[in-house]
mmCIF file of C-alpha atoms and ligand atoms in Angstrom:
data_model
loop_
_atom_site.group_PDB
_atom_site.id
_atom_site.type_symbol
_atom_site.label_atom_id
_atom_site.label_comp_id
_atom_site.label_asym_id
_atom_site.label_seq_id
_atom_site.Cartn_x
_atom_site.Cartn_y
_atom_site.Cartn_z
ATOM 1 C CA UNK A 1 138.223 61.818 -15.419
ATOM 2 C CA UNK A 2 134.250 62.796 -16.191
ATOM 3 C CA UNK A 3 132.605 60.562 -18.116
ATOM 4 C CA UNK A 4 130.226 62.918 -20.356
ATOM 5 C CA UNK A 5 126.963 61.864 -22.059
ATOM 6 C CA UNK A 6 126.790 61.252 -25.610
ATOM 7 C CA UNK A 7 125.207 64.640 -26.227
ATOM 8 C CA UNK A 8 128.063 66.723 -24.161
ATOM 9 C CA UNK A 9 130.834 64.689 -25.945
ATOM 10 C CA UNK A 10 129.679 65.815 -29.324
ATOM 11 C CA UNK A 11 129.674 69.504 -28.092
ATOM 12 C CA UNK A 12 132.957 68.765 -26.528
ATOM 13 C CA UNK A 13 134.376 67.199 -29.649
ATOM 14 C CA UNK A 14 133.339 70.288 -31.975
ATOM 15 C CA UNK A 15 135.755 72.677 -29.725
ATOM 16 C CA UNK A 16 139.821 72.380 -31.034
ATOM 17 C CA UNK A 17 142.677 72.841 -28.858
ATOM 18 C CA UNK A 18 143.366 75.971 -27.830
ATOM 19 C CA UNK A 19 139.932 77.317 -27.922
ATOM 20 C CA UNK A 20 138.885 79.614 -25.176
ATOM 21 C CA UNK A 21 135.332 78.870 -24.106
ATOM 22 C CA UNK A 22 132.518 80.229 -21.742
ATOM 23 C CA UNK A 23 129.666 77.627 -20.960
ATOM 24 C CA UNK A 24 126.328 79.586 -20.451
ATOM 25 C CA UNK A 25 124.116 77.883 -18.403
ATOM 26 C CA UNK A 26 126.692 75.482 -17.276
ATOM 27 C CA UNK A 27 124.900 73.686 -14.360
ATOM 28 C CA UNK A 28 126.460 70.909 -13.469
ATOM 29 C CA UNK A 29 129.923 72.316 -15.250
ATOM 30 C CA UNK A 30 130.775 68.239 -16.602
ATOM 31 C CA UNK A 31 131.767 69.923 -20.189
ATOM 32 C CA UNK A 32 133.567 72.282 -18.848
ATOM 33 C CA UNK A 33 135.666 70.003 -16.369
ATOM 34 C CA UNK A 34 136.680 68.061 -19.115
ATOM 35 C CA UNK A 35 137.282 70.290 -21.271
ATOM 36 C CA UNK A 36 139.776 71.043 -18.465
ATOM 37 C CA UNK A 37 140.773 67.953 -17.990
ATOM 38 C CA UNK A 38 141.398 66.959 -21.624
ATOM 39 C CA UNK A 39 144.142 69.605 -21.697
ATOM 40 C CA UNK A 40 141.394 70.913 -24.733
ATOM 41 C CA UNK A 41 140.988 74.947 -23.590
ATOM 42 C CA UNK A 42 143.561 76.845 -21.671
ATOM 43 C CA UNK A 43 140.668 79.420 -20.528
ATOM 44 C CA UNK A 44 137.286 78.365 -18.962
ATOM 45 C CA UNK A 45 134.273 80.512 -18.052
ATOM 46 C CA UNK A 46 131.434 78.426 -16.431
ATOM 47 C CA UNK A 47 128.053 80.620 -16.385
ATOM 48 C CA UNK A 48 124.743 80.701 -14.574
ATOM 49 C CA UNK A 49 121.603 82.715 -13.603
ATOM 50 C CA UNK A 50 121.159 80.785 -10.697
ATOM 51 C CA UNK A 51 123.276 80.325 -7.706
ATOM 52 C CA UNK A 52 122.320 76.663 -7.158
ATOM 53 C CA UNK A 53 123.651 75.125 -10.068
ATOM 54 C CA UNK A 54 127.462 77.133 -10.059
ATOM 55 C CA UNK A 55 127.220 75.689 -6.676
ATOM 56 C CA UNK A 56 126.782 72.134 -8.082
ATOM 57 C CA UNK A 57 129.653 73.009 -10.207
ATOM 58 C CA UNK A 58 132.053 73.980 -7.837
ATOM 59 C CA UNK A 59 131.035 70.614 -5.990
ATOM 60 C CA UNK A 60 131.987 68.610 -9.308
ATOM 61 C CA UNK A 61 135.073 70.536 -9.493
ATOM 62 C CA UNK A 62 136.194 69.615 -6.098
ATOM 63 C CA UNK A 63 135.367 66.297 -6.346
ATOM 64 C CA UNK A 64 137.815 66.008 -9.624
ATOM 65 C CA UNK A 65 140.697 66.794 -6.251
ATOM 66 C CA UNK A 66 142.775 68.753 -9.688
ATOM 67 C CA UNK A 67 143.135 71.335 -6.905
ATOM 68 C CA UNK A 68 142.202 73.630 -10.040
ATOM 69 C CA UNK A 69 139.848 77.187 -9.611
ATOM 70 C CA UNK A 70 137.707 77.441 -11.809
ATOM 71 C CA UNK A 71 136.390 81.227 -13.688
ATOM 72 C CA UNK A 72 132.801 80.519 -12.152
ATOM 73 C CA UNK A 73 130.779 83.242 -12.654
ATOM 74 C CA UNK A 74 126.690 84.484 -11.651
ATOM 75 C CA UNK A 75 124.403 86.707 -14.074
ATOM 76 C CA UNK A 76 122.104 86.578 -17.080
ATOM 77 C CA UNK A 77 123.362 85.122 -20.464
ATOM 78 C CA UNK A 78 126.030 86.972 -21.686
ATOM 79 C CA UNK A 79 126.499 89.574 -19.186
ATOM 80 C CA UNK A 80 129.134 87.813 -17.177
ATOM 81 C CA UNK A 81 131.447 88.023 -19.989
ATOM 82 C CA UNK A 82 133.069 90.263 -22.220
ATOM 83 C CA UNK A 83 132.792 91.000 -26.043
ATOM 84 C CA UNK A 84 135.932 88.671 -26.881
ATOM 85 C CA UNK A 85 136.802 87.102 -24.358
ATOM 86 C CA UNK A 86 136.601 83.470 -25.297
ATOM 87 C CA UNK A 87 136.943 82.445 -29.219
ATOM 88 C CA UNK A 88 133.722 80.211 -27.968
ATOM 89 C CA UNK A 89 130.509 80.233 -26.665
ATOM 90 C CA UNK A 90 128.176 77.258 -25.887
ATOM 91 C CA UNK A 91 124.880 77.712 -25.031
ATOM 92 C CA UNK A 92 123.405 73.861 -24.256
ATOM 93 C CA UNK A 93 120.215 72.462 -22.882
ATOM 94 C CA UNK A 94 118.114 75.768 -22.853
ATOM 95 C CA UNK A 95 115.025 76.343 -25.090
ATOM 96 C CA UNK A 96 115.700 77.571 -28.115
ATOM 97 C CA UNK A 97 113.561 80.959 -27.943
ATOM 98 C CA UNK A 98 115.954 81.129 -24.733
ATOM 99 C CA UNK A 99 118.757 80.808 -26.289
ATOM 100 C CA UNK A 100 117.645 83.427 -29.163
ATOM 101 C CA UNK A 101 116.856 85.812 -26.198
ATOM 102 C CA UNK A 102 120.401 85.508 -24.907
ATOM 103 C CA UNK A 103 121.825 86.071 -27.938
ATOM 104 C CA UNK A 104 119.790 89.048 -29.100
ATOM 105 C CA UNK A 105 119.945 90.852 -25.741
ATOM 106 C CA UNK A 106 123.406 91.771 -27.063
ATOM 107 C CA UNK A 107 124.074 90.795 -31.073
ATOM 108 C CA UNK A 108 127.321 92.813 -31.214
ATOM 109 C CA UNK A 109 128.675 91.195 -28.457
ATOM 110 C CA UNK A 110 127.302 87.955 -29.999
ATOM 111 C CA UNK A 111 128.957 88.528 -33.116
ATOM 112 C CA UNK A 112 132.327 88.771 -31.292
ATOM 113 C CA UNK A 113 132.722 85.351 -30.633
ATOM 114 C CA UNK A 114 134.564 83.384 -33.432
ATOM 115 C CA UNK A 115 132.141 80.219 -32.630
ATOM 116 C CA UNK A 116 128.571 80.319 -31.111
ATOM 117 C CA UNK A 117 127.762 76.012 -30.152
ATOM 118 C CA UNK A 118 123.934 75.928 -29.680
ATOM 119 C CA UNK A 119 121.823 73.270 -28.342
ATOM 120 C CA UNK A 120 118.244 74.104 -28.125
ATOM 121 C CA UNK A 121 115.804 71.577 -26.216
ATOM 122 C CA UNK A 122 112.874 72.922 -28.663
ATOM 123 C CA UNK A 123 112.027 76.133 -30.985
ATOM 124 C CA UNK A 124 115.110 74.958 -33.212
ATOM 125 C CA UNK A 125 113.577 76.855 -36.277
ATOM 126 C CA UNK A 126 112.922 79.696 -34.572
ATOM 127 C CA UNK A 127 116.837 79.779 -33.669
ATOM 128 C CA UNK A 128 117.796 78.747 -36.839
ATOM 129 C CA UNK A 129 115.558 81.601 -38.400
ATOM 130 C CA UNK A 130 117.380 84.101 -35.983
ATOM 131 C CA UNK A 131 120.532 83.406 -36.406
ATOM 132 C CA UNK A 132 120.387 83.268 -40.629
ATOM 133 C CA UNK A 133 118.793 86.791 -40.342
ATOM 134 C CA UNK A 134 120.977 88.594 -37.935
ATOM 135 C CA UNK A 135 124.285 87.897 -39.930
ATOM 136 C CA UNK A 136 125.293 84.214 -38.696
ATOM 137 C CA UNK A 137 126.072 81.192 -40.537
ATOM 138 C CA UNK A 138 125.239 77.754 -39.635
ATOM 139 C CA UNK A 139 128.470 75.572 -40.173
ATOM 140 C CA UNK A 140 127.861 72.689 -38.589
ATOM 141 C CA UNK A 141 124.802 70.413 -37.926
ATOM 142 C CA UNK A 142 125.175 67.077 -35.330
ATOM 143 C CA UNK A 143 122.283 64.992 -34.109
ATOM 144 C CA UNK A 144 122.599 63.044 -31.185
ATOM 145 C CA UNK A 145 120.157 60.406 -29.133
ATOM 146 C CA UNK A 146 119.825 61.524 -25.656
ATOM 147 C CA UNK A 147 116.827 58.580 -24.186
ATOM 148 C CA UNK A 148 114.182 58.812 -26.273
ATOM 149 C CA UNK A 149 114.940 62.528 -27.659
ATOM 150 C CA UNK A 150 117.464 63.237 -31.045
ATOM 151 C CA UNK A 151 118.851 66.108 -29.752
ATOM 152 C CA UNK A 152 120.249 68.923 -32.078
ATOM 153 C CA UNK A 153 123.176 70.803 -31.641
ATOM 154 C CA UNK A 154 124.207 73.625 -34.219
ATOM 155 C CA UNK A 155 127.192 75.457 -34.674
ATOM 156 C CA UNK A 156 127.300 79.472 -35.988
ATOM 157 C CA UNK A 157 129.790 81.673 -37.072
ATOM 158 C CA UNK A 158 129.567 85.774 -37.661
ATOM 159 C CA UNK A 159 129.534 86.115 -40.983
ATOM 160 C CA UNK A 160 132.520 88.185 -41.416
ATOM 161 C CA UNK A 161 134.981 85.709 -39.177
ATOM 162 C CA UNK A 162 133.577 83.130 -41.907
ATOM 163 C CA UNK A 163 134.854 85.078 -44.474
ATOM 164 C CA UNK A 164 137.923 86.013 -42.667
ATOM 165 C CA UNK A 165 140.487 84.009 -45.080
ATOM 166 C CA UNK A 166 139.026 86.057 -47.930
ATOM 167 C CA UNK A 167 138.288 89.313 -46.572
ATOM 168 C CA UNK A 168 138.542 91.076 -49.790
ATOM 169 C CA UNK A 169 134.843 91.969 -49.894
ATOM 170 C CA UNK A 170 135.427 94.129 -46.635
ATOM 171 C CA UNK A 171 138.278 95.795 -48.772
ATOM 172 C CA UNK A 172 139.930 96.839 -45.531
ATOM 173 C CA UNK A 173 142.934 94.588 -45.917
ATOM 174 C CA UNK A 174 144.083 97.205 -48.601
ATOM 175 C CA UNK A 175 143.526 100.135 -46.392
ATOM 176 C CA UNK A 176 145.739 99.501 -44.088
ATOM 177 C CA UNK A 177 149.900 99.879 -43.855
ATOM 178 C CA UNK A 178 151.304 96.714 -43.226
ATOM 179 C CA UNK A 179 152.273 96.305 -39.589
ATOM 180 C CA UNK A 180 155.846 95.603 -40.096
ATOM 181 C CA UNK A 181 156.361 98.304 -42.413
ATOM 182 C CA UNK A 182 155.066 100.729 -40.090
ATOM 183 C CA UNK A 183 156.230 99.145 -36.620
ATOM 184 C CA UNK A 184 156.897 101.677 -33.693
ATOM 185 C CA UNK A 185 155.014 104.673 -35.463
ATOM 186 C CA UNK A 186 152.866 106.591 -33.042
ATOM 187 C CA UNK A 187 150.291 107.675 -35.669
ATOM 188 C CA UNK A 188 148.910 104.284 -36.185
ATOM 189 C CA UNK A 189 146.526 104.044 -33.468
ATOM 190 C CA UNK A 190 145.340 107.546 -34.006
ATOM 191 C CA UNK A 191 144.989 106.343 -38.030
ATOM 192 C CA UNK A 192 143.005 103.239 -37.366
ATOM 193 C CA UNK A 193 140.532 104.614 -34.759
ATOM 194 C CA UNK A 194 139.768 107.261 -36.980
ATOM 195 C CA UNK A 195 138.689 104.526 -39.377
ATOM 196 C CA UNK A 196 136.641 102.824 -36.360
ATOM 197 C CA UNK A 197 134.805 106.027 -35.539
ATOM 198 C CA UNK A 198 133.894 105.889 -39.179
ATOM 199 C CA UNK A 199 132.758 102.754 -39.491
ATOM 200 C CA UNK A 200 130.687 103.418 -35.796
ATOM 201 C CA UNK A 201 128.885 106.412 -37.735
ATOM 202 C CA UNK A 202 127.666 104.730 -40.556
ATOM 203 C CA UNK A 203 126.601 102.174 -38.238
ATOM 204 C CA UNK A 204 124.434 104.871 -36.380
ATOM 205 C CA UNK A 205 123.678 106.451 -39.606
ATOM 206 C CA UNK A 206 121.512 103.360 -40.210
ATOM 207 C CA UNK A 207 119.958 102.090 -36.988
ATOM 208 C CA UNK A 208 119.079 106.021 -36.718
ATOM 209 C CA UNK A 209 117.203 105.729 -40.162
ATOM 210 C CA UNK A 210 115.761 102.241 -39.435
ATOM 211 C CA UNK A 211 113.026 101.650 -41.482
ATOM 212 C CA UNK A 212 111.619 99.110 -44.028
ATOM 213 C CA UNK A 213 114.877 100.861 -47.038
ATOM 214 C CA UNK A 214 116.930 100.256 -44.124
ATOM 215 C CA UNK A 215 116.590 96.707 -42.279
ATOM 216 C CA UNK A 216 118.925 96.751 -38.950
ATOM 217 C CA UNK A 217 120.855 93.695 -40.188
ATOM 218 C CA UNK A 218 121.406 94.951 -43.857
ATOM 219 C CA UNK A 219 124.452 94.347 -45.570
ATOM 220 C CA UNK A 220 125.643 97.122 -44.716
ATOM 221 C CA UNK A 221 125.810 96.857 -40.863
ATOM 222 C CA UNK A 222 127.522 93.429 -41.316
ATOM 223 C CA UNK A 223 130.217 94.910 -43.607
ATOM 224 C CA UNK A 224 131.358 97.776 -41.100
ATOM 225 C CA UNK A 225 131.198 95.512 -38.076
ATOM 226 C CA UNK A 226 132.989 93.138 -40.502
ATOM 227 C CA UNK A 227 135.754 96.161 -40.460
ATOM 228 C CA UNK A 228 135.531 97.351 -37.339
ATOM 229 C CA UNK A 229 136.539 93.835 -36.117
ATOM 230 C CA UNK A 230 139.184 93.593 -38.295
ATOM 231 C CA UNK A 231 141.325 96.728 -37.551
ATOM 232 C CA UNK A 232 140.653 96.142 -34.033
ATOM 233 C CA UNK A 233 142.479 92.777 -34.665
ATOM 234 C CA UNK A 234 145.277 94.806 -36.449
ATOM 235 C CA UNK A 235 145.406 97.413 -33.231
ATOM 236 C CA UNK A 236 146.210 94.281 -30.816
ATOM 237 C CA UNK A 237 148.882 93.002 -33.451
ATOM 238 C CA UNK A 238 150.259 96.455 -33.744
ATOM 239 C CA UNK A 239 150.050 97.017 -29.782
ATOM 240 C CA UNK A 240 151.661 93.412 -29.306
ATOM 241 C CA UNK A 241 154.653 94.379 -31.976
ATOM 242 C CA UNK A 242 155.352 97.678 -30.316
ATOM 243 C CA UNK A 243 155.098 96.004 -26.825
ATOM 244 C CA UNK A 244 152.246 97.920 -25.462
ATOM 245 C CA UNK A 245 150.241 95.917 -22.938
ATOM 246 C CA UNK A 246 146.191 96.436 -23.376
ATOM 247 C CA UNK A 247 143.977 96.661 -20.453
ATOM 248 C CA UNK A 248 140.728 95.297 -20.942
ATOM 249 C CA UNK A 249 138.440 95.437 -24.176
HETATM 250 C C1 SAM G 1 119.159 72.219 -18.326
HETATM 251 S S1 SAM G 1 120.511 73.095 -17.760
HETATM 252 C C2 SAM G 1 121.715 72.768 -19.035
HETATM 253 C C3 SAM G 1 123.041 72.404 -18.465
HETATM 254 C C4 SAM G 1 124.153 72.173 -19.464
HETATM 255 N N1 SAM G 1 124.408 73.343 -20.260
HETATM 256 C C5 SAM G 1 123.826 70.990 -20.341
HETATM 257 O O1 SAM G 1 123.591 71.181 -21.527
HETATM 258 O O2 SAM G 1 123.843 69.866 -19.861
HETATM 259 C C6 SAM G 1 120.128 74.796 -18.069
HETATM 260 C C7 SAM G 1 120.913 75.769 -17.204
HETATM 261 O O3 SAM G 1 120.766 77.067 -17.768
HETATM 262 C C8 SAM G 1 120.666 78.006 -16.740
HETATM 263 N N2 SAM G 1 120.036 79.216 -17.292
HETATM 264 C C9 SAM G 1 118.742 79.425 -17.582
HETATM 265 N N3 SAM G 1 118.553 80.658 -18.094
HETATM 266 C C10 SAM G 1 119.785 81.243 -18.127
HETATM 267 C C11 SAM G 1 120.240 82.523 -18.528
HETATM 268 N N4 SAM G 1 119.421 83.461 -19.012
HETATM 269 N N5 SAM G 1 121.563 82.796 -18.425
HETATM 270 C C12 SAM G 1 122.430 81.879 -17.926
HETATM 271 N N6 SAM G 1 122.031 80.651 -17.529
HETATM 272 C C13 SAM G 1 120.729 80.336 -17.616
HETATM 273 C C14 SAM G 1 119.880 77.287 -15.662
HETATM 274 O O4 SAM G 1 120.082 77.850 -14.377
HETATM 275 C C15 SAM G 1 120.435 75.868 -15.776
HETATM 276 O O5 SAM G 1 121.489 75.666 -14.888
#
């Protein structure tokens, strides 16, 4: 079993059974292995930029002799993975104007993670300031000593996934059948992307007329990606009740 430092056993004790994750930047891959190991996440995406350290990974993994293969996987950030594809994202031992850059280079993607676990080396406020503007909210604080540095780890949540046991302010809940009432009709897909397309428009309508009266990451950008993630949700649990299988994203 890998013995992880302090620092990686606080990040791996902030991620609950059954969470998916994706390490980016993963080097070595140690919280990943044990994440593995723990029997903690039944999917596991280690991520680098550099070939070097996945190869260090894949040595560690090896020399665990779990006979396991691992989702190791080469590129920049968060283009190795899709929107959704792991509930959670770490993003450890990087600078945090880095990390900011990572997250920014894609914010819808981002914002489709239900947990974002951050651990910037330096430029913490700078983070911090990012994520508060662009429609995050810090949930969690830890500080940990790591030789003679107090290292800071932060967790963030989309807004909307914060408020996702009282949706009510999206109003959506209400505009939608319920799925059992309407199982096995064909004209709910049709219904809810119609709503999606919607939402997309408005969406355009104000990165279009993006100005000082309308800030990218107003309210109301949050609110219809807010939706749009919901009735996706409600698509998957209408496509899993009528038995469809989905391809892809
Ligand atoms: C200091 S190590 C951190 C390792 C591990 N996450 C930890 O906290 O112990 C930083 C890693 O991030 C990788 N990295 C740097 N920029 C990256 C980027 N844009 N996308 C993915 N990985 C990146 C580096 O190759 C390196 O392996």
């Amino acid at each position: 079993m890998i013995k992880l430092s302090e620092r990686l056993e606080i990040i791996a004790n902030l991620i609950d059974e059954n969470e998916t994750m994706a390490d980016i930047g993963t080097d070595h891959g140690f919280l990943p292995i044990a994440l593995w190991e723990r029997g903690i996440c039944k999917k596991i995406i280690l991520s680098d930029i550099n070939k070097g350290p996945l190869e260090k990974a894949s040595e560690n993994i090896k020399a665990t002799k779990h006979g396991i293969e691992f989702d190791l996987r080469l590129g920049n950030g968060l283009e190795t993975i899709l929107p959704r594809e792991v509930s959670t994202l770490v993003i450890a031992g990087m600078g945090g104007a880095l990390i900011t850059e990572i997250l920014a280079a894609d914010l819808e993607k981002s914002k489709s993670f239900e947990k974002i676990i951050l651990q910037p080396r330096n430029g913490q406020s700078k983070l911090r300031y990012w994520l508060l503007e662009n429609g995050f909210n810090i949930t969690k604080e830890e500080l940990v000593k790591e030789g003679l540095y107090i290292c800071e780890i932060i967790v963030a949540k989309p807004i909307y996934k914060e408020s996702n046991e009282n949706i009510s302010w999206l109003g959506i809940n209400f505009e939608l059948p319920g799925i059992e009432m309407i199982k096995g009709n064909q004209l709910i897909r049709e219904f809810v992307e119609k709503k999606i397309k919607t939402e997309k428009k408005i969406i355009n309508k104000i990165i279009s007329g993006g100005n000082k009266e309308f800030p990218l990451n107003n309210e109301k950008i949050l609110r219809s990606e807010g939706r749009i993630i919901f009735m996706e949700k409600y698509l998957e649990k209408v496509d899993e009740k009528n038995g469809n299988h989905i391809c892809g994203v």
